[in-house]
Each structure stands twice: as structure tokens, then as C-alpha cells.
Amino acid sequence: MMLIGNATILTFDEEIPIIENGALLIEGKKIKEIGETEALLQKYPNAVFKNAQDKILMPGLINTHTHLYSTFARGMNLKTDIPPQNFLEILEKLWWRLDNTLNEEDIYYSALFAILDCIKNGVTTIFDHHASFNYIDGSLDIIAQAVMEAGIRANLCYEVSDRHGQAKSDASLKENERFIRKIQDSGNDKLGGMIGLHASFTLEDRTLNKASELADELDVPFHIHVAEGIEDLQDSVKRGYKGVVDRLSKFKILRPHALAVHGVHIKKEEIPILKESGAYIVHNPESNMGNAVGAAPIKDFFDHGILTGLGTDAYTHDMFESIKVANLLQKHQLGDPQAGWSEVYNMAFNNNVQIASNLLNLKIGKIKENFPADLIIVDYISPTPVKKDNVYSHILFGMNGGMVETVIIDGKIIMDNREVTVLDYERIHRRTREQARRFWERF
């Protein structure tokens, strides 16, 4: 048993939102008891004691959309005379070339290093959307290996697209099917699987029909980019639909628990269709700003009761950063200093928890008895009191991923005093950089 004490505990449990001078007892993989430090020390004198030294103890963060395969893009020369001028060119000149170049070792080291970056920023659960059209079969197993070695929780999928032809599209569907069946038979509560789709504008009717039939057979939802760029909307309109949501709904792609990522160019008349589908939206503010695609209508989604989560699209692995930018983007976009306040909090700390719990079939995201011990200690010593009614202000204006010093997943210390304990970080860093150089030569 391990007892963590002398902490300001942010539980994200409505019954007891904050505990000053708090402690919690971990037994096995779960939180056994929560209370005041002195009381639990007396009750469990033989427990291994970890002194939080008045720092913040809170649940590990959840990222509901990222791309682990994007690691090698950082600082990479695109080898093109004219840089991308719009979103479609960003896809064509960077991401579609990158995912068509990845080999087995690229996939493993780009995933492993990105996962370690997640850990260092306090992210304990991720939803990854993978593509490697040069290496499809078995690619999700490679990522799953990295996930298990690092000890985080992850829901994985492979991006199906017709942009490389029917054969690779079919192979991508088969990779999703193979991996999902394997996960369903494994009983592994660290891993989950969905069917990944790129976006409506790179998917033909035949593929959407096959994907929908497979989802029915496997009883799993989809993870798909929806109306990220204007090109996606224009393609659906050209095909005779109101928009992207209308088209995807007709093929039963948008269904309960599906992750509809971005949603920037969803038309207002389509929002009720999205609500009726039972799908979730995942907002990725920094990526949308960086790609200059626009700002998602977050307030409209909330007004219609659509469960909206928060991701990073791999623009960063720091969810604290994504929270800050999401808050600012809504204020800037709507010209309202109050915009985004409650919505972003709910996305990060309520909706992401609900999405992850539903799709991993596991209650996580709170400090509560019998919940998995997925926890982080944040080295945040506030100059002002931390109270239940101002917790979000402290997170928004005071905390960042670089302050995370300890990460615990399933009761196991994954990082302590900023040092990753489960893997040789320095060796992996060196090996990843070597692999990146080789990848850049092939790109």
C-alpha cells in the first residue's frame, strides 16, 4: 500500500471537490481511501508514505484526440519550393507524405517518444488516430507495444482513406478489424479500439458502407475528422448533401460514442443531426488555429447538448496548454470575455472523463474510492488560497505540464520527481533522434 499525503487534493468529484492537507491510500491498482493526512497516517502506519509537500494532487489528464505518428514532423524540412498555402496543401505536402513514409521502427519510436511526452505533461489516457500507408498490417500492434511499455491507457485506431486507392483502403479496414478483435478478446483495461476514418472528403461511398457494416459487426464506433477544413464541407455539398454531418449520418458513421473530431465547418442546420446521432465532438483549438481552418462553434454544440471533449491533435502533448488556448480562442472568436469559461472546464474535466469512461468501459478521471489510481502531482505552490470555487482559475492561470513531477497509473509510479521510472528515457531519446534523421532522409 502507498499513502500520498500533505497534498491539496483536487478530486473532481462533486461531493468533495477539494481536500486541504489531504491524503489518499492506494492499494493495488485502486484508490482505497481518501481523507486528512494525519488521520490516514495513524490508520495505516505501515503504508509506504509519499510526501506531496503541499503540492497539487489531481487525476491524470485525458486527451481525446492525438496523432502519435506525427513526432518526426517537428523541425522537418518539407523539401518543397513553395510552402503550403492552405489546409489541403498542408495535408498533401506534409501529413500525407509523412504517413506514407513511416516504417516499422518509425512507428514504434515516434509513438514511444510521444507517449513519454504525454507522461511528462501529466496525460495518462489518450485517444490516438494512426496512419502509416507504407506499413499498415500490424501497425496498431506496434503502437500498442509502446503503450504497454510506458504504462498509459490508450484507445487506438487506424485511419482508413481512399486517397491511396482501394487496396490500401481495404487493408486499413482489415487492420482496424484485426486489432479490435484482438483487444476484445484480451481483457486488457489499458487498451481500447475504434475504427479510424480519415475524413469524408477522402472516403468513397463503397468504403463508408463497408466501414459501417464492420462497425455493426464489431459493435464499436468511429474516430473520424469531421468538417475540419472547408474542403470537407465543399466535397459533401458537391455530392448532394447539406454538409459533412449529413453525409456521414446517412452512412451511419456518426453513431453513439463516435468521435467526430474538429467540427469547425459543421453547418448550423446539421447540429441537430449531430445531436441525434449520439456522437461526440472533440475540439482541438491550437491545431485549428495553426492550420488556419477557423474556430469550431463550441457554444452551439453546448447549447444543443452535444457532449464536447478536448484534444490536442498532437499540436502539443500538454493538455494544460490546450485548456488555456481553448479558453482564449472562444473569447477572441466571440468577442466575449466570458465565453469559453464553463465550456472549456467541462470539456477537459467532465466530458473527456465521460468519453474515456464510456469508450474504455472503465470509470476514470476522478479521485474517488475504488477508482483506478491514475494520478498526478503538480508542483504548483499558489500565492493565493486554492478553494473549491476557484480551482479552475488556478489551473487556467497557474499550472502547466512542465509542473507535473509525479505520474501514477493503475497505482504504479510511472514518473517521479520528473524522472520517468518505467523506461530508459535518455536511451529512447537518443534512439528516437537517430530514427528521425533516417526518416528525414527518406521523406
Coordinates of C-alpha atoms in Angstrom, one line a residue:
M1 CA 0.0 0.0 0.0
M2 CA 1.1 3.6 -0.7
L3 CA -0.1 6.6 1.1
I4 CA 0.3 10.0 -0.5
G5 CA -0.2 12.9 2.0
N6 CA 0.3 16.6 2.7
A7 CA -1.4 17.4 -0.6
T8 CA -4.1 19.8 -1.8
I9 CA -6.3 17.2 -3.5
L10 CA -8.5 18.2 -6.4
T11 CA -10.8 15.3 -6.7
F12 CA -13.2 16.5 -9.5
D13 CA -15.8 14.7 -7.5
E14 CA -18.8 17.0 -6.9
E15 CA -19.4 15.5 -3.4
I16 CA -15.9 16.5 -2.1
P17 CA -14.2 18.7 -4.7
I18 CA -11.2 19.7 -2.7
I19 CA -9.3 18.4 0.4
E20 CA -6.7 20.6 2.0
N21 CA -3.9 18.8 3.8
G22 CA -5.3 15.7 2.2
A23 CA -4.1 12.1 1.7
L24 CA -5.1 9.1 -0.2
L25 CA -4.3 5.4 0.2
I26 CA -3.6 3.3 -2.9
E27 CA -4.0 -0.5 -2.6
G28 CA -3.1 -2.4 -5.7
K29 CA -4.4 -0.5 -8.8
K30 CA -7.1 1.5 -7.0
I31 CA -7.8 4.3 -4.5
K32 CA -8.8 2.7 -1.3
E33 CA -9.4 5.6 1.0
I34 CA -9.3 9.4 1.0
G35 CA -9.1 11.7 4.0
E36 CA -6.8 14.0 6.0
T37 CA -3.1 13.3 6.2
E38 CA -2.8 12.8 10.0
A39 CA -5.8 10.5 10.2
L40 CA -4.7 8.2 7.4
L41 CA -1.1 8.1 8.7
Q42 CA -2.4 6.9 12.1
K43 CA -4.8 4.4 10.4
Y44 CA -2.2 3.0 8.0
P45 CA 1.2 3.3 9.8
N46 CA 2.8 0.5 7.6
A47 CA 1.9 2.1 4.2
V48 CA 4.7 3.5 2.1
F49 CA 4.4 7.2 2.6
K50 CA 5.0 9.7 -0.2
N51 CA 5.0 13.4 0.9
A52 CA 3.4 15.7 -1.6
Q53 CA 4.8 18.7 0.3
D54 CA 1.7 20.9 -0.1
K55 CA 1.6 20.4 -3.9
I56 CA -1.5 19.6 -6.0
L57 CA -2.7 16.0 -6.3
M58 CA -5.3 15.6 -9.0
P59 CA -6.5 13.0 -11.6
G60 CA -4.3 12.3 -14.6
L61 CA -5.4 14.3 -17.7
I62 CA -7.2 12.8 -20.7
N63 CA -6.5 13.7 -24.4
T64 CA -9.4 12.6 -26.6
H65 CA -7.6 13.2 -29.9
T66 CA -4.0 13.0 -30.9
H67 CA -1.6 11.6 -33.5
L68 CA 1.4 9.8 -32.1
Y69 CA 2.9 9.3 -35.6
S70 CA 3.5 13.0 -36.0
T71 CA 6.6 13.1 -33.8
F72 CA 9.1 13.3 -36.6
A73 CA 7.5 16.3 -38.2
R74 CA 8.9 18.6 -35.6
G75 CA 11.6 20.8 -37.3
M76 CA 11.4 18.7 -40.5
N77 CA 12.2 20.3 -43.9
L78 CA 9.3 19.8 -46.3
K79 CA 11.7 19.8 -49.3
T80 CA 9.3 21.9 -51.3
D81 CA 10.0 25.3 -53.0
I82 CA 6.5 26.7 -52.2
P83 CA 5.3 26.1 -48.6
P84 CA 1.7 25.1 -48.0
Q85 CA -0.8 27.9 -48.7
N86 CA -4.0 26.3 -47.3
F87 CA -5.2 23.3 -45.3
L88 CA -5.4 20.9 -48.2
E89 CA -1.8 21.7 -49.1
I90 CA -0.7 21.2 -45.5
L91 CA -2.2 17.7 -45.8
E92 CA -0.7 17.0 -49.2
K93 CA 2.8 18.4 -48.6
L94 CA 3.3 17.3 -45.0
W95 CA 1.0 14.8 -43.4
W96 CA 0.1 12.6 -46.3
R97 CA 3.7 12.4 -47.4
L98 CA 4.8 11.7 -43.8
D99 CA 2.3 8.9 -43.1
N100 CA 3.2 7.3 -46.4
T101 CA 6.9 7.2 -45.5
L102 CA 6.7 5.6 -42.0
N103 CA 8.3 2.2 -41.5
E104 CA 8.1 -0.2 -38.6
E105 CA 10.8 1.5 -36.5
D106 CA 9.5 4.9 -37.3
I107 CA 6.1 3.9 -35.9
Y108 CA 7.5 2.5 -32.7
Y109 CA 9.9 5.3 -31.8
S110 CA 7.6 8.2 -32.8
A111 CA 4.8 6.6 -30.7
L112 CA 7.0 5.8 -27.7
F113 CA 8.6 9.2 -27.6
A114 CA 5.2 11.0 -27.9
I115 CA 3.8 8.8 -25.1
L116 CA 6.7 9.7 -22.9
D117 CA 6.0 13.4 -23.6
C118 CA 2.4 12.8 -22.6
I119 CA 3.5 11.3 -19.3
K120 CA 5.9 14.2 -18.7
N121 CA 2.9 16.6 -19.1
G122 CA 0.6 14.6 -16.8
V123 CA -1.6 12.9 -19.5
T124 CA -2.4 9.4 -18.5
T125 CA -5.1 8.5 -21.2
I126 CA -5.0 9.2 -24.9
F127 CA -7.1 8.5 -28.0
D128 CA -4.8 8.1 -30.9
H129 CA -5.6 8.2 -34.6
H130 CA -2.9 6.5 -36.6
A131 CA -1.9 6.4 -40.3
S132 CA 1.1 4.7 -42.0
F133 CA 0.2 3.7 -45.5
N134 CA 3.7 2.3 -46.2
Y135 CA 3.2 -0.1 -43.3
I136 CA -0.4 -1.0 -42.5
D137 CA -0.7 -4.6 -41.3
G138 CA 0.4 -4.8 -37.6
S139 CA 1.0 -1.1 -37.2
L140 CA -1.5 -0.9 -34.3
D141 CA 0.3 -3.7 -32.5
I142 CA 3.5 -1.7 -32.7
I143 CA 1.8 1.3 -31.1
A144 CA 0.1 -0.9 -28.5
Q145 CA 3.5 -2.3 -27.6
A146 CA 4.7 1.2 -26.9
V147 CA 1.6 2.0 -24.9
M148 CA 2.1 -1.1 -22.7
E149 CA 5.8 -0.5 -22.2
A150 CA 5.1 3.0 -21.0
G151 CA 2.1 2.0 -18.9
I152 CA -0.5 4.6 -20.0
R153 CA -4.1 4.0 -21.2
A154 CA -4.9 4.3 -24.9
N155 CA -7.7 3.8 -27.4
L156 CA -6.2 3.2 -30.8
C157 CA -7.4 3.1 -34.4
Y158 CA -6.1 3.1 -38.0
E159 CA -7.1 5.9 -40.4
V160 CA -9.0 4.4 -43.4
S161 CA -8.8 6.6 -46.5
D162 CA -9.3 6.1 -50.3
R163 CA -6.6 8.6 -51.1
H164 CA -4.1 5.8 -51.8
G165 CA -6.5 3.5 -53.7
Q166 CA -8.9 0.7 -52.9
A167 CA -6.4 -1.9 -51.9
K168 CA -4.9 0.2 -49.1
S169 CA -8.3 1.3 -48.0
D170 CA -9.4 -2.3 -47.6
A171 CA -6.1 -3.2 -45.9
S172 CA -6.7 -0.3 -43.4
L173 CA -10.2 -1.6 -42.6
K174 CA -8.7 -5.1 -42.0
E175 CA -6.1 -3.6 -39.7
N176 CA -8.8 -2.0 -37.6
E177 CA -10.8 -5.2 -37.5
R178 CA -7.8 -7.4 -36.6
F179 CA -6.7 -5.1 -33.8
I180 CA -10.2 -4.6 -32.4
R181 CA -10.9 -8.3 -32.3
K182 CA -7.6 -8.9 -30.6
I183 CA -8.3 -6.3 -27.9
Q184 CA -11.9 -7.5 -27.4
D185 CA -10.5 -11.0 -26.6
S186 CA -7.7 -9.8 -24.4
G187 CA -9.5 -8.3 -21.4
N188 CA -6.8 -5.6 -21.3
D189 CA -8.2 -2.5 -19.5
K190 CA -5.3 -0.3 -20.7
L191 CA -6.2 -0.6 -24.3
G192 CA -9.3 0.0 -26.4
G193 CA -10.0 0.2 -30.1
M194 CA -12.2 2.0 -32.6
I195 CA -12.5 2.1 -36.4
G196 CA -10.5 5.1 -37.7
L197 CA -11.5 7.0 -40.7
H198 CA -9.7 10.0 -42.2
A199 CA -12.4 12.4 -43.3
S200 CA -15.5 12.3 -45.5
F201 CA -13.7 14.0 -48.5
T202 CA -11.2 11.2 -48.9
L203 CA -13.8 8.4 -48.4
E204 CA -16.0 7.0 -51.2
D205 CA -19.5 5.6 -50.7
R206 CA -18.2 2.0 -51.0
T207 CA -15.8 2.4 -48.2
L208 CA -18.2 4.1 -45.9
N209 CA -20.7 1.3 -46.4
K210 CA -18.1 -1.4 -45.7
A211 CA -16.9 0.6 -42.6
S212 CA -20.5 0.9 -41.3
E213 CA -21.1 -2.8 -41.7
L214 CA -17.9 -3.6 -39.9
A215 CA -18.8 -1.3 -37.0
D216 CA -22.1 -3.0 -36.7
E217 CA -20.4 -6.4 -36.6
L218 CA -17.8 -5.4 -34.0
D219 CA -20.1 -3.2 -32.0
V220 CA -17.6 -0.3 -32.0
P221 CA -17.9 3.4 -33.0
F222 CA -15.7 5.5 -35.3
H223 CA -12.9 8.0 -34.7
I224 CA -13.0 10.5 -37.7
H225 CA -12.1 14.0 -38.7
V226 CA -15.3 15.9 -39.4
A227 CA -15.5 19.3 -41.2
E228 CA -12.0 20.3 -40.1
G229 CA -11.4 22.3 -43.3
I230 CA -13.7 24.0 -45.7
E231 CA -12.7 21.4 -48.3
D232 CA -14.6 18.7 -46.4
L233 CA -17.8 20.7 -46.4
Q234 CA -17.4 21.6 -50.1
D235 CA -17.0 17.9 -51.0
S236 CA -20.1 16.8 -49.2
V237 CA -22.2 19.6 -50.8
K238 CA -20.8 18.7 -54.2
R239 CA -22.0 15.1 -53.5
G240 CA -25.5 16.4 -52.9
Y241 CA -25.6 16.6 -49.0
K242 CA -26.3 19.5 -46.7
G243 CA -22.8 19.1 -45.3
V244 CA -20.3 16.6 -43.8
V245 CA -22.6 15.6 -40.8
D246 CA -25.5 15.0 -43.2
R247 CA -23.4 12.7 -45.4
L248 CA -21.7 10.7 -42.5
S249 CA -25.1 10.3 -40.8
K250 CA -26.6 8.8 -43.9
F251 CA -23.9 6.1 -43.8
K252 CA -24.3 5.6 -40.0
I253 CA -20.8 6.7 -39.4
L254 CA -22.0 9.2 -36.8
R255 CA -23.5 7.0 -34.2
P256 CA -23.4 6.8 -30.4
H257 CA -19.9 7.3 -28.9
A258 CA -18.3 8.1 -32.2
L259 CA -15.5 10.7 -32.0
A260 CA -16.3 13.5 -34.5
V261 CA -13.1 15.5 -34.4
H262 CA -12.8 19.3 -35.0
G263 CA -16.3 20.2 -36.3
V264 CA -15.1 23.6 -37.5
H265 CA -17.3 23.7 -40.6
I266 CA -20.4 21.9 -39.4
K267 CA -23.4 23.9 -40.7
K268 CA -25.9 25.2 -38.1
E269 CA -28.7 23.2 -39.7
E270 CA -26.6 20.0 -39.2
I271 CA -26.1 20.4 -35.5
P272 CA -29.5 18.8 -34.6
I273 CA -28.5 15.8 -36.8
L274 CA -25.2 15.5 -34.9
K275 CA -27.1 15.6 -31.6
E276 CA -29.5 12.9 -32.7
S277 CA -26.6 10.7 -33.8
G278 CA -25.2 10.4 -30.2
A279 CA -21.7 11.2 -31.5
Y280 CA -19.2 13.3 -29.5
I281 CA -17.3 16.3 -30.8
V282 CA -13.6 16.7 -29.9
H283 CA -12.2 20.3 -30.1
N284 CA -8.6 20.9 -30.9
P285 CA -8.0 24.6 -30.7
E286 CA -4.3 25.0 -31.3
S287 CA -4.4 22.8 -34.4
N288 CA -7.3 24.7 -35.8
M289 CA -5.6 28.0 -35.3
G290 CA -2.3 26.7 -36.7
N291 CA -3.9 25.3 -39.8
A292 CA -6.0 28.5 -40.2
V293 CA -9.2 26.5 -40.7
G294 CA -11.3 28.5 -38.3
A295 CA -12.9 28.1 -34.9
A296 CA -15.4 25.4 -34.0
P297 CA -18.8 26.7 -32.9
I298 CA -18.4 25.3 -29.3
K299 CA -21.2 27.3 -27.8
D300 CA -23.6 26.0 -30.4
F301 CA -22.6 22.4 -29.6
F302 CA -23.1 23.0 -25.9
D303 CA -26.4 24.8 -26.5
H304 CA -27.7 21.7 -28.3
G305 CA -26.5 19.3 -25.6
I306 CA -23.7 17.7 -27.7
L307 CA -21.0 16.1 -25.5
T308 CA -17.9 18.0 -26.5
G309 CA -14.4 16.9 -25.5
L310 CA -10.9 18.4 -25.8
G311 CA -7.9 17.1 -27.6
T312 CA -4.6 18.4 -29.0
D313 CA -4.3 16.9 -32.5
A314 CA -0.7 16.3 -31.5
Y315 CA 0.0 20.1 -31.8
T316 CA 1.1 19.7 -28.2
H317 CA 1.0 16.9 -25.6
D318 CA 0.3 19.4 -22.8
M319 CA -3.4 19.4 -22.0
F320 CA -3.0 22.3 -19.7
E321 CA -1.9 24.3 -22.7
S322 CA -4.8 23.1 -24.8
I323 CA -7.2 24.2 -22.0
K324 CA -5.7 27.7 -21.9
V325 CA -5.8 28.1 -25.7
A326 CA -9.4 26.8 -25.9
N327 CA -10.5 29.3 -23.4
L328 CA -8.8 32.2 -25.2
L329 CA -10.0 31.2 -28.7
Q330 CA -13.7 31.3 -27.7
K331 CA -13.2 34.7 -26.1
H332 CA -11.4 36.0 -29.2
Q333 CA -13.8 34.4 -31.7
L334 CA -17.0 35.6 -30.0
G335 CA -15.7 38.9 -28.7
D336 CA -17.0 38.0 -25.2
P337 CA -14.6 37.9 -22.2
Q338 CA -17.0 35.3 -20.5
A339 CA -17.1 32.9 -23.5
G340 CA -15.5 29.5 -23.1
W341 CA -15.2 29.7 -19.3
S342 CA -17.6 26.9 -18.3
E343 CA -17.5 25.1 -21.6
V344 CA -13.7 24.5 -21.6
Y345 CA -13.7 23.4 -18.0
N346 CA -16.5 20.9 -18.8
M347 CA -14.7 19.7 -21.9
A348 CA -11.4 18.9 -20.1
F349 CA -12.6 17.7 -16.7
N350 CA -16.1 16.3 -17.2
N351 CA -16.7 15.5 -20.8
N352 CA -13.3 14.0 -21.5
V353 CA -13.8 11.8 -18.4
Q354 CA -17.2 10.7 -19.7
I355 CA -15.9 10.0 -23.2
A356 CA -12.9 7.9 -21.9
S357 CA -15.0 6.1 -19.3
N358 CA -17.6 5.1 -22.0
L359 CA -15.1 4.1 -24.6
L360 CA -12.7 2.2 -22.3
N361 CA -15.5 0.8 -20.2
L362 CA -13.7 1.9 -17.1
K363 CA -14.5 4.7 -14.6
I364 CA -11.5 7.1 -14.5
G365 CA -10.8 10.8 -14.2
K366 CA -11.8 11.3 -10.5
I367 CA -10.1 10.9 -7.2
K368 CA -12.7 8.7 -5.6
E369 CA -12.7 5.4 -3.6
N370 CA -12.5 2.3 -5.8
F371 CA -11.5 4.4 -8.9
P372 CA -8.2 3.4 -10.6
A373 CA -5.3 5.3 -9.1
D374 CA -4.4 7.4 -12.2
L375 CA -3.0 10.5 -10.5
I376 CA -0.5 13.4 -11.0
I377 CA 1.3 15.6 -8.5
V378 CA 1.7 19.1 -9.8
D379 CA 4.4 21.3 -8.3
Y380 CA 2.2 24.3 -8.0
I381 CA 2.6 26.4 -4.9
S382 CA 0.0 29.1 -5.1
P383 CA 0.4 32.6 -3.8
T384 CA -3.3 32.7 -3.1
P385 CA -5.7 30.2 -1.4
V386 CA -6.9 27.3 -3.5
K387 CA -10.6 26.8 -2.8
K388 CA -13.4 24.7 -4.3
D389 CA -14.8 27.8 -6.1
N390 CA -11.5 28.9 -7.7
V391 CA -9.8 25.7 -8.6
Y392 CA -10.3 26.3 -12.3
S393 CA -8.7 29.8 -12.1
H394 CA -5.6 28.2 -10.6
I395 CA -5.5 25.6 -13.3
L396 CA -6.0 28.1 -16.1
F397 CA -3.7 30.9 -14.9
G398 CA -1.2 29.0 -12.8
M399 CA -0.5 25.4 -14.0
N400 CA 1.3 23.9 -17.0
G401 CA 2.5 20.5 -18.0
G402 CA 6.1 21.3 -17.0
M403 CA 5.0 21.5 -13.4
V404 CA 4.0 17.8 -13.3
E405 CA 6.5 16.0 -11.2
T406 CA 4.9 12.6 -10.4
V407 CA 2.6 10.4 -12.5
I408 CA 0.9 7.3 -11.2
I409 CA -1.2 5.0 -13.4
D410 CA -3.1 2.0 -12.0
G411 CA -1.3 2.6 -8.7
K412 CA 2.2 2.3 -10.3
I413 CA 4.6 5.3 -10.3
I414 CA 5.4 6.0 -13.9
M415 CA 7.3 9.2 -13.3
D416 CA 8.7 10.6 -10.1
N417 CA 10.5 13.9 -9.5
R418 CA 10.3 14.5 -13.3
E419 CA 12.2 11.2 -14.0
V420 CA 10.4 8.5 -16.0
T421 CA 10.7 5.4 -13.9
V422 CA 9.4 2.7 -16.3
L423 CA 11.8 3.2 -19.3
D424 CA 15.2 4.5 -20.0
Y425 CA 14.2 7.9 -21.2
E426 CA 17.7 9.0 -22.2
R427 CA 18.3 5.9 -24.3
I428 CA 14.9 6.3 -26.0
H429 CA 15.6 10.0 -26.7
R430 CA 18.9 9.2 -28.4
R431 CA 17.4 6.3 -30.4
T432 CA 14.4 8.4 -31.5
R433 CA 16.6 11.2 -32.7
E434 CA 18.7 8.7 -34.8
Q435 CA 15.5 7.3 -36.3
A436 CA 14.2 10.8 -37.1
R437 CA 17.4 11.5 -39.1
R438 CA 16.9 8.4 -41.1
F439 CA 13.2 9.2 -41.6
W440 CA 14.1 12.7 -42.8
E441 CA 16.4 11.3 -45.4
R442 CA 13.6 9.1 -46.8
F443 CA 10.9 11.8 -46.6

